[in-house]
Coordinates of C-alpha atoms and ligand atoms in Angstrom, one line a residue:
X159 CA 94.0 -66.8 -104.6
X160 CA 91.9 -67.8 -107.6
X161 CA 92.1 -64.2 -108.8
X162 CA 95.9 -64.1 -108.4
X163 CA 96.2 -66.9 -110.8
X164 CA 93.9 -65.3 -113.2
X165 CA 95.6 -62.5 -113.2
X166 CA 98.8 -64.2 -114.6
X167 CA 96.8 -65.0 -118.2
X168 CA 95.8 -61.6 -118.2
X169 CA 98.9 -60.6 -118.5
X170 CA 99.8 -63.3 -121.5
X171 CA 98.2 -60.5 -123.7
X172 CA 96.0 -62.5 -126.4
X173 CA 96.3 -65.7 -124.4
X174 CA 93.1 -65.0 -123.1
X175 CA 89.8 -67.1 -123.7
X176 CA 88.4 -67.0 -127.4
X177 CA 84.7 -65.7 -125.6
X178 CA 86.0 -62.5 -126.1
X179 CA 86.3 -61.8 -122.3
X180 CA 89.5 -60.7 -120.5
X181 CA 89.1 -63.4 -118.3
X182 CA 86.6 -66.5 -117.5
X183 CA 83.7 -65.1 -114.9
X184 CA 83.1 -68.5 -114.1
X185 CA 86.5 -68.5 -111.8
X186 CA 85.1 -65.6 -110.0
X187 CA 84.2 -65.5 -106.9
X188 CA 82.9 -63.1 -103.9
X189 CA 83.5 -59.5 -104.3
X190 CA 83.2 -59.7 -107.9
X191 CA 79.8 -62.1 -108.0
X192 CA 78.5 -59.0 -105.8
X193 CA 79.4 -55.6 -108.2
X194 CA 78.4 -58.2 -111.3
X195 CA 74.9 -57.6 -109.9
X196 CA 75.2 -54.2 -109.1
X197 CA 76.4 -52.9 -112.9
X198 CA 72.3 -51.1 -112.9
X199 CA 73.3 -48.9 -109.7
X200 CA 71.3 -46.0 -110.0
X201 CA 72.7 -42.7 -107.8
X202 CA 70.6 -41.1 -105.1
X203 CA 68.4 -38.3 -106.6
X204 CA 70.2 -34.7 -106.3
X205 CA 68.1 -31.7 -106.6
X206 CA 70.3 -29.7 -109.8
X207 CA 71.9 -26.6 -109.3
X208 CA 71.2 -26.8 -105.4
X209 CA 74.8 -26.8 -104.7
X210 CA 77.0 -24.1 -105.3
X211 CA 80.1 -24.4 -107.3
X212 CA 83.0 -25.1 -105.5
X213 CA 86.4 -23.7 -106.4
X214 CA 89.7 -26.2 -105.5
X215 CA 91.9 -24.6 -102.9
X216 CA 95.0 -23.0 -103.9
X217 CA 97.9 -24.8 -102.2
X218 CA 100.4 -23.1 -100.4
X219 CA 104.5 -23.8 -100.9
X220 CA 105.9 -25.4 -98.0
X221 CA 109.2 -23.2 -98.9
X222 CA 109.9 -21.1 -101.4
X223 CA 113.7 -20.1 -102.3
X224 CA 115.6 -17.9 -105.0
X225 CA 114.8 -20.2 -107.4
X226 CA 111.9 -22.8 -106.7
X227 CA 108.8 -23.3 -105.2
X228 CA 108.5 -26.7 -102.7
X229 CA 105.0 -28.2 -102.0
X230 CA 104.3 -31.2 -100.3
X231 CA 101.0 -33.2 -101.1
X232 CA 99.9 -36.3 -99.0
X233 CA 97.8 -38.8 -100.9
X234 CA 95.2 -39.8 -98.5
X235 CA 91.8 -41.2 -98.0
X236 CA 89.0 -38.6 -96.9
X237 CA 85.0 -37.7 -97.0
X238 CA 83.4 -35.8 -98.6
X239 CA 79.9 -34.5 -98.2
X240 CA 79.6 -34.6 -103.0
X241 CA 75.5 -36.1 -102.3
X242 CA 73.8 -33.3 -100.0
X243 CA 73.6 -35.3 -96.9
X244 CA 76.0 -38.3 -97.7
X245 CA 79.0 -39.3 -97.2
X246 CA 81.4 -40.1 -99.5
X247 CA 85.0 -41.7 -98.9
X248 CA 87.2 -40.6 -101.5
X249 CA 90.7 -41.0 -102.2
X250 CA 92.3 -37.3 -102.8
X251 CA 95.5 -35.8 -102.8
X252 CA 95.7 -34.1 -98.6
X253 CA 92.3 -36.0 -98.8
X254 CA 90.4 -33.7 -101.0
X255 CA 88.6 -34.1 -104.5
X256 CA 89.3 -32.4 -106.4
X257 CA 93.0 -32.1 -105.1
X258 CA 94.4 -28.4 -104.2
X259 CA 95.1 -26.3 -107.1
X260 CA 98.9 -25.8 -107.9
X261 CA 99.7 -22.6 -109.0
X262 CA 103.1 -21.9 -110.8
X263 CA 104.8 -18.9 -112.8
X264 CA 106.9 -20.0 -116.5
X265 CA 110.7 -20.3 -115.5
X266 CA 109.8 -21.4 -112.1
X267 CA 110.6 -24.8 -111.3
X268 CA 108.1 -26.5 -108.7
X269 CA 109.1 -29.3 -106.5
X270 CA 106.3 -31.5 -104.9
X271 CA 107.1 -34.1 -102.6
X272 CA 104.2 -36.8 -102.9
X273 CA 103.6 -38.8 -99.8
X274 CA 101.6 -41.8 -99.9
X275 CA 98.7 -43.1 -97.2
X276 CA 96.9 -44.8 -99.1
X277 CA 96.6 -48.9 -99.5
X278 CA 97.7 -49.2 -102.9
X279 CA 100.7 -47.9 -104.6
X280 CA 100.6 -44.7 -106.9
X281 CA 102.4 -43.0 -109.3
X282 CA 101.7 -38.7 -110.4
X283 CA 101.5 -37.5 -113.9
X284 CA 101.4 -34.2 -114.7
X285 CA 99.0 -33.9 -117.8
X286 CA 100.3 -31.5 -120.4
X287 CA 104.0 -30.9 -118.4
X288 CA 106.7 -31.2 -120.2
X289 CA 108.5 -33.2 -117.5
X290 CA 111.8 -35.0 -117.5
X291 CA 111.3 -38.8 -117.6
X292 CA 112.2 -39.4 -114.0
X293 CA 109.6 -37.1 -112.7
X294 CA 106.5 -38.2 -115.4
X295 CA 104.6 -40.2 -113.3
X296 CA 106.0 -43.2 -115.3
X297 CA 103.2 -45.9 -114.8
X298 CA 105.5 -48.5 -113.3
X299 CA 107.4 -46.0 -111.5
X300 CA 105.4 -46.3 -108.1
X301 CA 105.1 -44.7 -104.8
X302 CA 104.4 -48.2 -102.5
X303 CA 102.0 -47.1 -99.7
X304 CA 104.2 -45.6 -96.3
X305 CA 103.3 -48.3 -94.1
X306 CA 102.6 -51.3 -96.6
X307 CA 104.2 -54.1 -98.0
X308 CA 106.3 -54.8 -101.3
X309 CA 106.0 -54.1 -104.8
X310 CA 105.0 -57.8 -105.4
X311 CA 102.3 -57.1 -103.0
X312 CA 100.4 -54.8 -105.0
X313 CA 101.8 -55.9 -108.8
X314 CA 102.2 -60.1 -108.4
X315 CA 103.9 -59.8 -112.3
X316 CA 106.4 -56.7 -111.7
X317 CA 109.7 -57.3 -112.3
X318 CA 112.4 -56.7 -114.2
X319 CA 114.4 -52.6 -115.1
X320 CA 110.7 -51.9 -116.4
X321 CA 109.5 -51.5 -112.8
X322 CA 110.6 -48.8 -110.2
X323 CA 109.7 -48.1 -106.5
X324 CA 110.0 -45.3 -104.0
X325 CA 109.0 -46.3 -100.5
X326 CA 106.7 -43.6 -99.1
X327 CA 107.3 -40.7 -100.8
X328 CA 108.8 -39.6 -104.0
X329 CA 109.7 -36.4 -105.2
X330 CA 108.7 -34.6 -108.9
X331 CA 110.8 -31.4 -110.0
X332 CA 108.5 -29.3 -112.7
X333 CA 110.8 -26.9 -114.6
X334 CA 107.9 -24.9 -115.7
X335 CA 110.1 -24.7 -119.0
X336 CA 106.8 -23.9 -121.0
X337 CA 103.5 -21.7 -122.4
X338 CA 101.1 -20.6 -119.5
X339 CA 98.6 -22.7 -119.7
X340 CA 96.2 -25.3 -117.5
X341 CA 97.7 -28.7 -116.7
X342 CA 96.1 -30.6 -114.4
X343 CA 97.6 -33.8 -112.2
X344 CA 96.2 -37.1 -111.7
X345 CA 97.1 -40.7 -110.9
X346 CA 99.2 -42.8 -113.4
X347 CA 99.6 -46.1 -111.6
X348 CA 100.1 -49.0 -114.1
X349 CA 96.3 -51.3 -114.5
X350 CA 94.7 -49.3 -112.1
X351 CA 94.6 -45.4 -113.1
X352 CA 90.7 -45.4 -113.7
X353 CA 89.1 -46.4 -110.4
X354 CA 92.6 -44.3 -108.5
X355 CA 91.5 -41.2 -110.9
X356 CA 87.7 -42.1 -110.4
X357 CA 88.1 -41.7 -106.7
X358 CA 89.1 -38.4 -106.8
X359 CA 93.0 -38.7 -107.2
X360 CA 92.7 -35.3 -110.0
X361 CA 94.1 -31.4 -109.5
X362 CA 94.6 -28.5 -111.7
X363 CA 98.3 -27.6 -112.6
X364 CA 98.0 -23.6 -113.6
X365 CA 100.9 -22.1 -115.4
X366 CA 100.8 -18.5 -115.6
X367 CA 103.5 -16.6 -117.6
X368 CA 104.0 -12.9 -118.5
X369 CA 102.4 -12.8 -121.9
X370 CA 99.1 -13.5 -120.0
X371 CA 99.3 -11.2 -117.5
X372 CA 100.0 -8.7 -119.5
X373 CA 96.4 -9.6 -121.1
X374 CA 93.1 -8.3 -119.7
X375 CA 91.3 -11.1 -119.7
X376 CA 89.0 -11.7 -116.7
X377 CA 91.0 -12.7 -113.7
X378 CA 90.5 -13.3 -110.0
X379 CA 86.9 -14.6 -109.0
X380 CA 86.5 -14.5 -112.7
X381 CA 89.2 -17.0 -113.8
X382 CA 87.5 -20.2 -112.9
X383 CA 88.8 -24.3 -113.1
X384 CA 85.9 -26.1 -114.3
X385 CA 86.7 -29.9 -114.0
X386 CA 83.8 -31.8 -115.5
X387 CA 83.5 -35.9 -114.1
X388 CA 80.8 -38.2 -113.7
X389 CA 80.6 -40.5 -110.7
X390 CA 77.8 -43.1 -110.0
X391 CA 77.0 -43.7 -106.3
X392 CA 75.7 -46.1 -104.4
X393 CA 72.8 -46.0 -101.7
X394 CA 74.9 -45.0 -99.1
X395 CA 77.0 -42.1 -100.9
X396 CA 79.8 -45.0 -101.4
X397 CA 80.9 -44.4 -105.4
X398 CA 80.3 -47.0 -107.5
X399 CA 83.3 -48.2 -109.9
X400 CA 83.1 -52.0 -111.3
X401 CA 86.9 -53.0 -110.6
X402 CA 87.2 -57.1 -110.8
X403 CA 89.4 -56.6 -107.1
X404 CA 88.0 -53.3 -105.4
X405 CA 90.8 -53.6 -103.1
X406 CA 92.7 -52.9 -106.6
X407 CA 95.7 -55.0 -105.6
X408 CA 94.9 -57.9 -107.2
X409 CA 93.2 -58.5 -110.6
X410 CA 93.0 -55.4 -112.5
X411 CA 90.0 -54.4 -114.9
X412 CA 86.6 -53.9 -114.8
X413 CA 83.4 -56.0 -115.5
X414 CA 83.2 -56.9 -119.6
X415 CA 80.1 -54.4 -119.3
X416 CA 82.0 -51.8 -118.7
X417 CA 85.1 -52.1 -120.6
X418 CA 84.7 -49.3 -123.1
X419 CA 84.5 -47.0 -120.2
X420 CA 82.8 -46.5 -117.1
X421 CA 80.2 -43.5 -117.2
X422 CA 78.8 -42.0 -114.2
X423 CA 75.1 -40.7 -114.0
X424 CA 76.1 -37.8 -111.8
X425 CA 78.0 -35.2 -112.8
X426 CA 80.2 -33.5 -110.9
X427 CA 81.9 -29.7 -111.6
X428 CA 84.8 -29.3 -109.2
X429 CA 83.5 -32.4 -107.2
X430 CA 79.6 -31.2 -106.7
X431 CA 76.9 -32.6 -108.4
X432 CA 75.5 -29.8 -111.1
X433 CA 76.4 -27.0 -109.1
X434 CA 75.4 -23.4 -109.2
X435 CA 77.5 -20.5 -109.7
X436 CA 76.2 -16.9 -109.0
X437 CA 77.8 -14.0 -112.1
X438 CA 77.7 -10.6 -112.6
X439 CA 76.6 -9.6 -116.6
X440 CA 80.1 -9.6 -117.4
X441 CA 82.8 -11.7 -118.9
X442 CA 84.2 -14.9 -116.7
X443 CA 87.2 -17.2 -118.4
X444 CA 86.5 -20.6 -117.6
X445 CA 89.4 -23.5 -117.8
X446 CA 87.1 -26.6 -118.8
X447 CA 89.0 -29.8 -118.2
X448 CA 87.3 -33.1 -118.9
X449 CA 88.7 -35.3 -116.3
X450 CA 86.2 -38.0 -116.2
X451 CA 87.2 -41.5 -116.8
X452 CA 85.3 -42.4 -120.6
X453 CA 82.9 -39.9 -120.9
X454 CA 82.4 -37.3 -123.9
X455 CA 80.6 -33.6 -123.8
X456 CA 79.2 -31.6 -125.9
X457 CA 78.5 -28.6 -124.0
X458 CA 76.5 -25.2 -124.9
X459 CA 74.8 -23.0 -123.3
X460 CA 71.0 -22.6 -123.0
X461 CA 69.8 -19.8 -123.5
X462 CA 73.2 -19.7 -126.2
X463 CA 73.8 -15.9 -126.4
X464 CA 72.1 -14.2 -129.3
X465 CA 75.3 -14.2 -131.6
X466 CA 75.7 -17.9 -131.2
X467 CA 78.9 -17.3 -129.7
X468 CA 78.5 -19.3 -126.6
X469 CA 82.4 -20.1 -125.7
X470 CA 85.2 -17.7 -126.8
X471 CA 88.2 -20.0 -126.7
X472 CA 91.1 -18.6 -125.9
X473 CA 93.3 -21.2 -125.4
X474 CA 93.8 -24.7 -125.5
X475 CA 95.8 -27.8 -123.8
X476 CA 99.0 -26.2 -124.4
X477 CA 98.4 -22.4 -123.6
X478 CA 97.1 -19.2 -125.6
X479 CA 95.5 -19.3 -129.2
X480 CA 97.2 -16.8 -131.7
X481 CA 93.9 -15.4 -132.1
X482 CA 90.3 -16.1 -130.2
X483 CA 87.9 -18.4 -131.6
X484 CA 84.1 -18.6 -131.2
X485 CA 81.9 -21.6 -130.9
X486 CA 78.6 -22.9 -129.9
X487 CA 78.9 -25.9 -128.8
X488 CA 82.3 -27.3 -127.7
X489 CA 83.2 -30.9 -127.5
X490 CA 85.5 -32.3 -125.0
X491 CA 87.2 -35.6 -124.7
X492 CA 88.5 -37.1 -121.6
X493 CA 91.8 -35.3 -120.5
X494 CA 91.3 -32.2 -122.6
X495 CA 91.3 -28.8 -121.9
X496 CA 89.3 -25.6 -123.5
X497 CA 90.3 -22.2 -121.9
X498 CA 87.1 -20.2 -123.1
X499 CA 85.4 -16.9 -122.4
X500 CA 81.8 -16.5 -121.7
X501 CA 80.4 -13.1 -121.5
X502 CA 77.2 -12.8 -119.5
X503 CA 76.4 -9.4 -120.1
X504 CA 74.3 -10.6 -123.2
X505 CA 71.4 -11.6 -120.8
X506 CA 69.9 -9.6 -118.5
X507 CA 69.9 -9.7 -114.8
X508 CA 68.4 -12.1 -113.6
X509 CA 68.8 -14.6 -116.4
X510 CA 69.6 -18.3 -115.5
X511 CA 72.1 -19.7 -118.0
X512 CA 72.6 -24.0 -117.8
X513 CA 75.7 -25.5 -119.4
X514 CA 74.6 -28.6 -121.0
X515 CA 75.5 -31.6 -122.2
X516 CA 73.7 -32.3 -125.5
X517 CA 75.8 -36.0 -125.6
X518 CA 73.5 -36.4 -123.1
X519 CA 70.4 -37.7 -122.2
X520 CA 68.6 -37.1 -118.7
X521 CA 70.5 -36.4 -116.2
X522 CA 74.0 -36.4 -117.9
X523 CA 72.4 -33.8 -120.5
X524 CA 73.1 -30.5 -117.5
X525 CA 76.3 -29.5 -116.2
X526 CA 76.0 -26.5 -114.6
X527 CA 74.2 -23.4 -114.0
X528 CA 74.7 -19.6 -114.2
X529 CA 72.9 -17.3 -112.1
X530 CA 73.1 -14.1 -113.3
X531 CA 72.0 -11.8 -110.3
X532 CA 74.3 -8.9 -110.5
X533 CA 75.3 -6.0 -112.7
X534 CA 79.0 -4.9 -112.3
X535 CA 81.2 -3.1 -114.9
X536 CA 83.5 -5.4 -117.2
X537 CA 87.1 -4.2 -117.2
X538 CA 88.4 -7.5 -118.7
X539 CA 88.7 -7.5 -122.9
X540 CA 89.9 -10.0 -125.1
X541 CA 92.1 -8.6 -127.7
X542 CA 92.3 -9.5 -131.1
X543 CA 95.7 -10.9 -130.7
X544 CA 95.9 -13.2 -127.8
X545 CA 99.6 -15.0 -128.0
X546 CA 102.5 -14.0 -130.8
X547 CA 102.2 -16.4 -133.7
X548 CA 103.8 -19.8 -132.3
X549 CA 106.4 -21.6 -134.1
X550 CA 104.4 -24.9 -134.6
X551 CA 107.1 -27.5 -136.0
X552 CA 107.2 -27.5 -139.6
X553 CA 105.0 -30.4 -141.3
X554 CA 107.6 -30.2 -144.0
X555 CA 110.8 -30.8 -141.6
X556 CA 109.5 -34.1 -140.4
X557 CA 112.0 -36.7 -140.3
X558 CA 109.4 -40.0 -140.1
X559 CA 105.9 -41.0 -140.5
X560 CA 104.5 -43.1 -138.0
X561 CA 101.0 -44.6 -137.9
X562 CA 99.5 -46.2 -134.8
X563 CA 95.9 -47.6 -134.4
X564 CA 94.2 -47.5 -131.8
X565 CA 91.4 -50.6 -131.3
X566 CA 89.7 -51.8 -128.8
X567 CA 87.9 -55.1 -127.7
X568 CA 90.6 -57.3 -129.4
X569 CA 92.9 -60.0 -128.1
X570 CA 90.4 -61.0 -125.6
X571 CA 88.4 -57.9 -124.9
X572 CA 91.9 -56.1 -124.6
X573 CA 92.3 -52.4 -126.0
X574 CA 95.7 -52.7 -128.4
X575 CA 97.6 -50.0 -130.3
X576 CA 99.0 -51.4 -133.7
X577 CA 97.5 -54.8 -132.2
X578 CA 99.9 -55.0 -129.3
X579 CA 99.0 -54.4 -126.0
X580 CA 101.2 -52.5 -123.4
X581 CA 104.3 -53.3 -122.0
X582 CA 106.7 -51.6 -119.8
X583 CA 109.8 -52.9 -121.6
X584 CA 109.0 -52.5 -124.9
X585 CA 109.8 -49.1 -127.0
X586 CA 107.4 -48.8 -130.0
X587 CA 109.2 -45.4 -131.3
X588 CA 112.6 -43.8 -130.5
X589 CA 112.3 -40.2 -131.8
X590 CA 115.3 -38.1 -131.7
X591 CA 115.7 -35.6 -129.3
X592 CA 114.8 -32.2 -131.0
X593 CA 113.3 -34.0 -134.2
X594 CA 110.1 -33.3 -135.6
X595 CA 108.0 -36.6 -136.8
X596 CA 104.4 -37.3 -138.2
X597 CA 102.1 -39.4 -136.2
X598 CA 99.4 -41.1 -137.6
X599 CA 96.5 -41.9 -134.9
X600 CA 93.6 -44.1 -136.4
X601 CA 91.2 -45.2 -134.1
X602 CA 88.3 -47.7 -133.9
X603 CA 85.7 -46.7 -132.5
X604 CA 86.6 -43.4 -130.6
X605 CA 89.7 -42.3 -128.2
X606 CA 91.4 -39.5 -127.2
X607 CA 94.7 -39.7 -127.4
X608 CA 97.0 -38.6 -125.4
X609 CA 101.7 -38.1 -125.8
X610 CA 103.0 -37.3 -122.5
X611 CA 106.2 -34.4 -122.9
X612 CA 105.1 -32.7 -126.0
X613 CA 102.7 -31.0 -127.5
X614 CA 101.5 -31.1 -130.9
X615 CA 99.9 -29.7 -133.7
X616 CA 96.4 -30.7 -135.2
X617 CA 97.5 -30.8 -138.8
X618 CA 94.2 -33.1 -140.7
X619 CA 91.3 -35.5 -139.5
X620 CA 90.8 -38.0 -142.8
X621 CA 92.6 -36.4 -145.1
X622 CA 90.9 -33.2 -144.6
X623 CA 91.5 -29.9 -142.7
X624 CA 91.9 -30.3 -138.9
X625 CA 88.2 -29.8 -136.7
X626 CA 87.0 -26.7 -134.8
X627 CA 88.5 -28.3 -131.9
X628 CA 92.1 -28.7 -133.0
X629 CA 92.8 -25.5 -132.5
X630 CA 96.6 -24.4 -130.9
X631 CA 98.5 -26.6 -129.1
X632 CA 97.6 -30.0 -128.2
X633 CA 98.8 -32.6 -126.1
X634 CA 95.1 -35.0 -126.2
X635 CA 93.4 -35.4 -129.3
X636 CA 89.9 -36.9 -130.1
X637 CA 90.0 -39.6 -132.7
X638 CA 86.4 -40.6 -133.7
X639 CA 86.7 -43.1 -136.3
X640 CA 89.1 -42.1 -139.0
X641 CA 92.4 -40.9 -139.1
X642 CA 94.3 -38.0 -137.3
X643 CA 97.6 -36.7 -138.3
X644 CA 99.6 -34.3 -135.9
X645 CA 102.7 -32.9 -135.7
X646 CA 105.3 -33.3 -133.1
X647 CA 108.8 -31.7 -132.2
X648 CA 110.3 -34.0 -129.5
X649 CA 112.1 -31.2 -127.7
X650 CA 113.0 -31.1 -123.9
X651 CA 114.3 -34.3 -122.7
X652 CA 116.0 -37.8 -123.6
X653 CA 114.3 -40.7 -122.3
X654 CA 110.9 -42.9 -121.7
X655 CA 107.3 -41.6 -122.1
X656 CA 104.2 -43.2 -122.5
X657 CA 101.4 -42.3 -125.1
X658 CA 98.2 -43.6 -124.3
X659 CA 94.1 -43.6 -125.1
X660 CA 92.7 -41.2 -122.2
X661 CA 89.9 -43.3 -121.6
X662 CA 91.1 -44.8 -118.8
X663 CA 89.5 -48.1 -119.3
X664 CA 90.9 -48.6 -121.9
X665 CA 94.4 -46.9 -120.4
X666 CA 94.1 -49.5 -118.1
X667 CA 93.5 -52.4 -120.6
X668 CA 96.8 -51.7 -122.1
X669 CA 95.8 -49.3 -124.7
X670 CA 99.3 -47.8 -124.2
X671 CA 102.7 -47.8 -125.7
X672 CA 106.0 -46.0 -125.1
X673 CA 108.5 -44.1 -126.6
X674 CA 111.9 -43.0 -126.3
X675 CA 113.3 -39.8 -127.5
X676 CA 116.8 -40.5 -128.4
Ligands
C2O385 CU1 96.4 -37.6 -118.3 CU2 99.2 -40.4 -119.4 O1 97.8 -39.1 -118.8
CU386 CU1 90.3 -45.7 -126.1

């Protein structure tokens, strides 16, 4: 009960103790004395590239009419065998991690019912979709477990037209309204996304849409989801995440050490630990998605190709770039995704080629590895023009300037935007519907940043031109320290959104704010 009490000055944002932690240790008391001694957990050696890649299922409507597509999707725990001869209890959507892949066409809607087994309440975002308000995955708009109790159960301070709860099961309509491109689905639930995302509650979203398919880009076997995480494990093949209440229903947060993020020493590419994936010398496309919790990459490849042109980007977050662009090393920030090409028919046969990580250092510096053991001829190409030039909203046309910064460890080790820390109730910005605005982001140390609904344009970082990495459509951006400007047009829909760092401890310590589109 001591912890239910604490938790009620956590929520007094800034009433918190002047130590600089988010709440006093000294009132802690079993589970949490145990995972305070446990913050140097080491994983369980894993041979690398012993394991080969996985690829996420592609799930299968339940019902398919005229118009829509209907999937159901049970939230559930399950195990998985991640450690070669472990087992690992995860919490996936039908029990898997990652979740099954969803597959939909531009123009048609998808319906998914979401069904909830799990102990704790949850609420599904779809990353990148541009969603009506009701279906956003809202944080406070929860799915309570199917056989559990009520919403003051899980969430001892909800109350008031902030909060919102579906009993069971709750359904989300996707119009499918824009670009092709690769979303990707995850948990949302309000103080507890990280460890719900870190235990495997993550799928891809694909949207396909006719000006892709009428590309020959590599396809099939050769289109591949890549979804980068790192996970730390204990002993037993149990992860390791340092919530305050691993039962996550009562105090939120993690352990002061890890409030900047919690980084895993294992990484994981669709769920297995550095796996291995056999190529022919030809080109694949590769959807890299960064869905770990706080953790940055810088990946190449090694042996890079002899041009230097390691990752031909085709797209990014929000769907096809006008016009490919080459890099050699290509940093990622949590929540974003780089829709590249590598072509393997500059090595010869036989050559192994290892993603890495060169953030990294030991283990965390490999990702992946290419075997290159056949030769096959390469129908794909990748045309000069990719997309027809996109009508990015006009700098000039905007109607406001608004400037948000994003810091973290104030107020009592809380992570603030403009020096307020998240609430439900309160709008920070009501953009008209259809309007285009400036948004400032400024940001101290680093965090990606993420606007649910639209997408935006890159437009400068300090001043300057926008990075190799802003390229296209965006709907996360990685502010380092310094200053981002981007774009927005808030088409689509009327109503409530949340905009957010992606790190997702600092997510979860209220590094998040709405707004309203009006
Ligand atoms: Cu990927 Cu608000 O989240
Ligand atoms: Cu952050």
């Amino acid at each position: 009960m001591e912890l239910r009490s604490t938790r009620r000055n956590y929520l007094k944002r800034g009433l918190v103790g002047a130590a600089g932690l988010a709440l006093p240790l000294g009132a802690l008391s079993g589970p949490i004395a145990r995972i305070v001694s446990a913050e140097s957990v080491e994983s369980p050696r894993v041979e690398r590239f012993s394991v080969p890649l996985p690829i996420p299922p592609v799930l299968e409507p339940v019902r398919t009419d005229d118009t829509t597509d209907y999937y159901e999707l049970t939230q559930q725990e399950g195990t998985a065998e991640i450690l070669p001869g472990l087992e690992t209890s995860v919490w996936g959507y039908n029990g898997i991690f990652p979740g099954p892949t969803i597959e939909a066409q531009r123009g048609r809607p998808v319906v998914i019912r979401q069904r909830n087994e799990l102990p704790v309440p949850v609420s599904t975002h779809l990353h990148g979709g541009m969603t009506p308000p009701e279906s956003d995955g809202y944080p406070t708009d929860l799915i309570l477990p199917i056989d559990g109790g009520s919403l003051s159960t899980y969430h001892e301070h909800a109350s008031g037209p902030a909060w919102s709860f579906h009993r069971g099961s709750k359904e989300y309509t996707y119009p499918n309204e824009q670009r092709g491109t690769t979303l990707w689905y995850h948990d949302h639930r309000m103080d507890f996304t990280g460890p719900q995302v870190y235990k495997g509650l993550a799928g891809f979203y694909i949207i396909r849409d006719e000006i892709e398919d009428d590309l020959s880009l590599p396809d099939d076997e050769k289109d591949v989801p890549l979804m980068i995480t790192d996970r730390t494990f204990k002993e037993d093949g149990s992860l390791f995440y340092p919530s305050l209440d691993p039962s996550l229903t009562g105090q939120p947060g993690v352990l002061p050490t890890f409030s900047n993020g919690m980084r895993g020493d294992t990484i994981l590419v669709n769920g297995a630990p550095w796996p291995s994936m056999e190529v022919s010398n030809t080109r694949y496309r590769f959807r890299l998605l960064n869905a770990s919790n706080a953790r940055i990459y810088d990946l190449a490849l090694d042996p890079s190709p002899p041009d230097g042109r390691s990752f031909v980007q085709v797209g990014s977050d929000g769907g096809l770039l006008e016009a490919s662009l080459a890099h050699e090393t290509i940093r990622i920030s949590p929540a974003e995704r780089f829709d590249v090409i590598v072509d393997f028919s500059h090595y010869p046969v036989g050559t192994q080629v290892t993603m890495k990580n060169m953030r990294g250092d030991g283990r965390t510096a490999d990702i992946l590895r290419f075997e290159i053991v056949r030769e096959e001829r390469d129908e794909s190409t990748i045309p000069a023009t990719l997309a027809p030039p996109q009508e990015f909203p006009d700098p000039e046309a905007a109607v406001a300037t608004r400037r948000f910064q994003f810091l973290a460890g104030i107020l009592g080790g809380m992570s603030t935007i403009n020096m307020q820390t998240f609430d439900p109730a309160r709008i920070d910005a009501r953009p008209r519907l259809d309007s285009t605005e400036l948004w400032e982001f400024s940001a101290d140390p680093t965090h990606p940043i993420h606007m649910h609904l639209v997408h935006y344009k890159v437009i400068s970082r300090d001043g300057g031109p926008p990075g190799p990495y802003d390229a296209g459509w965006k709907d996360t951006v990685f502010v380092p320290s310094g200053t981002v400007r981007v774009v927005a047009k808030f088409a689509g829909y009327r109503g409530k959104y949340v905009f957010h760092c992606h790190n997702l401890e600092h997510e979860d310590r209220m590094m998040m704010a709405n707004f309203e589109v009006v």
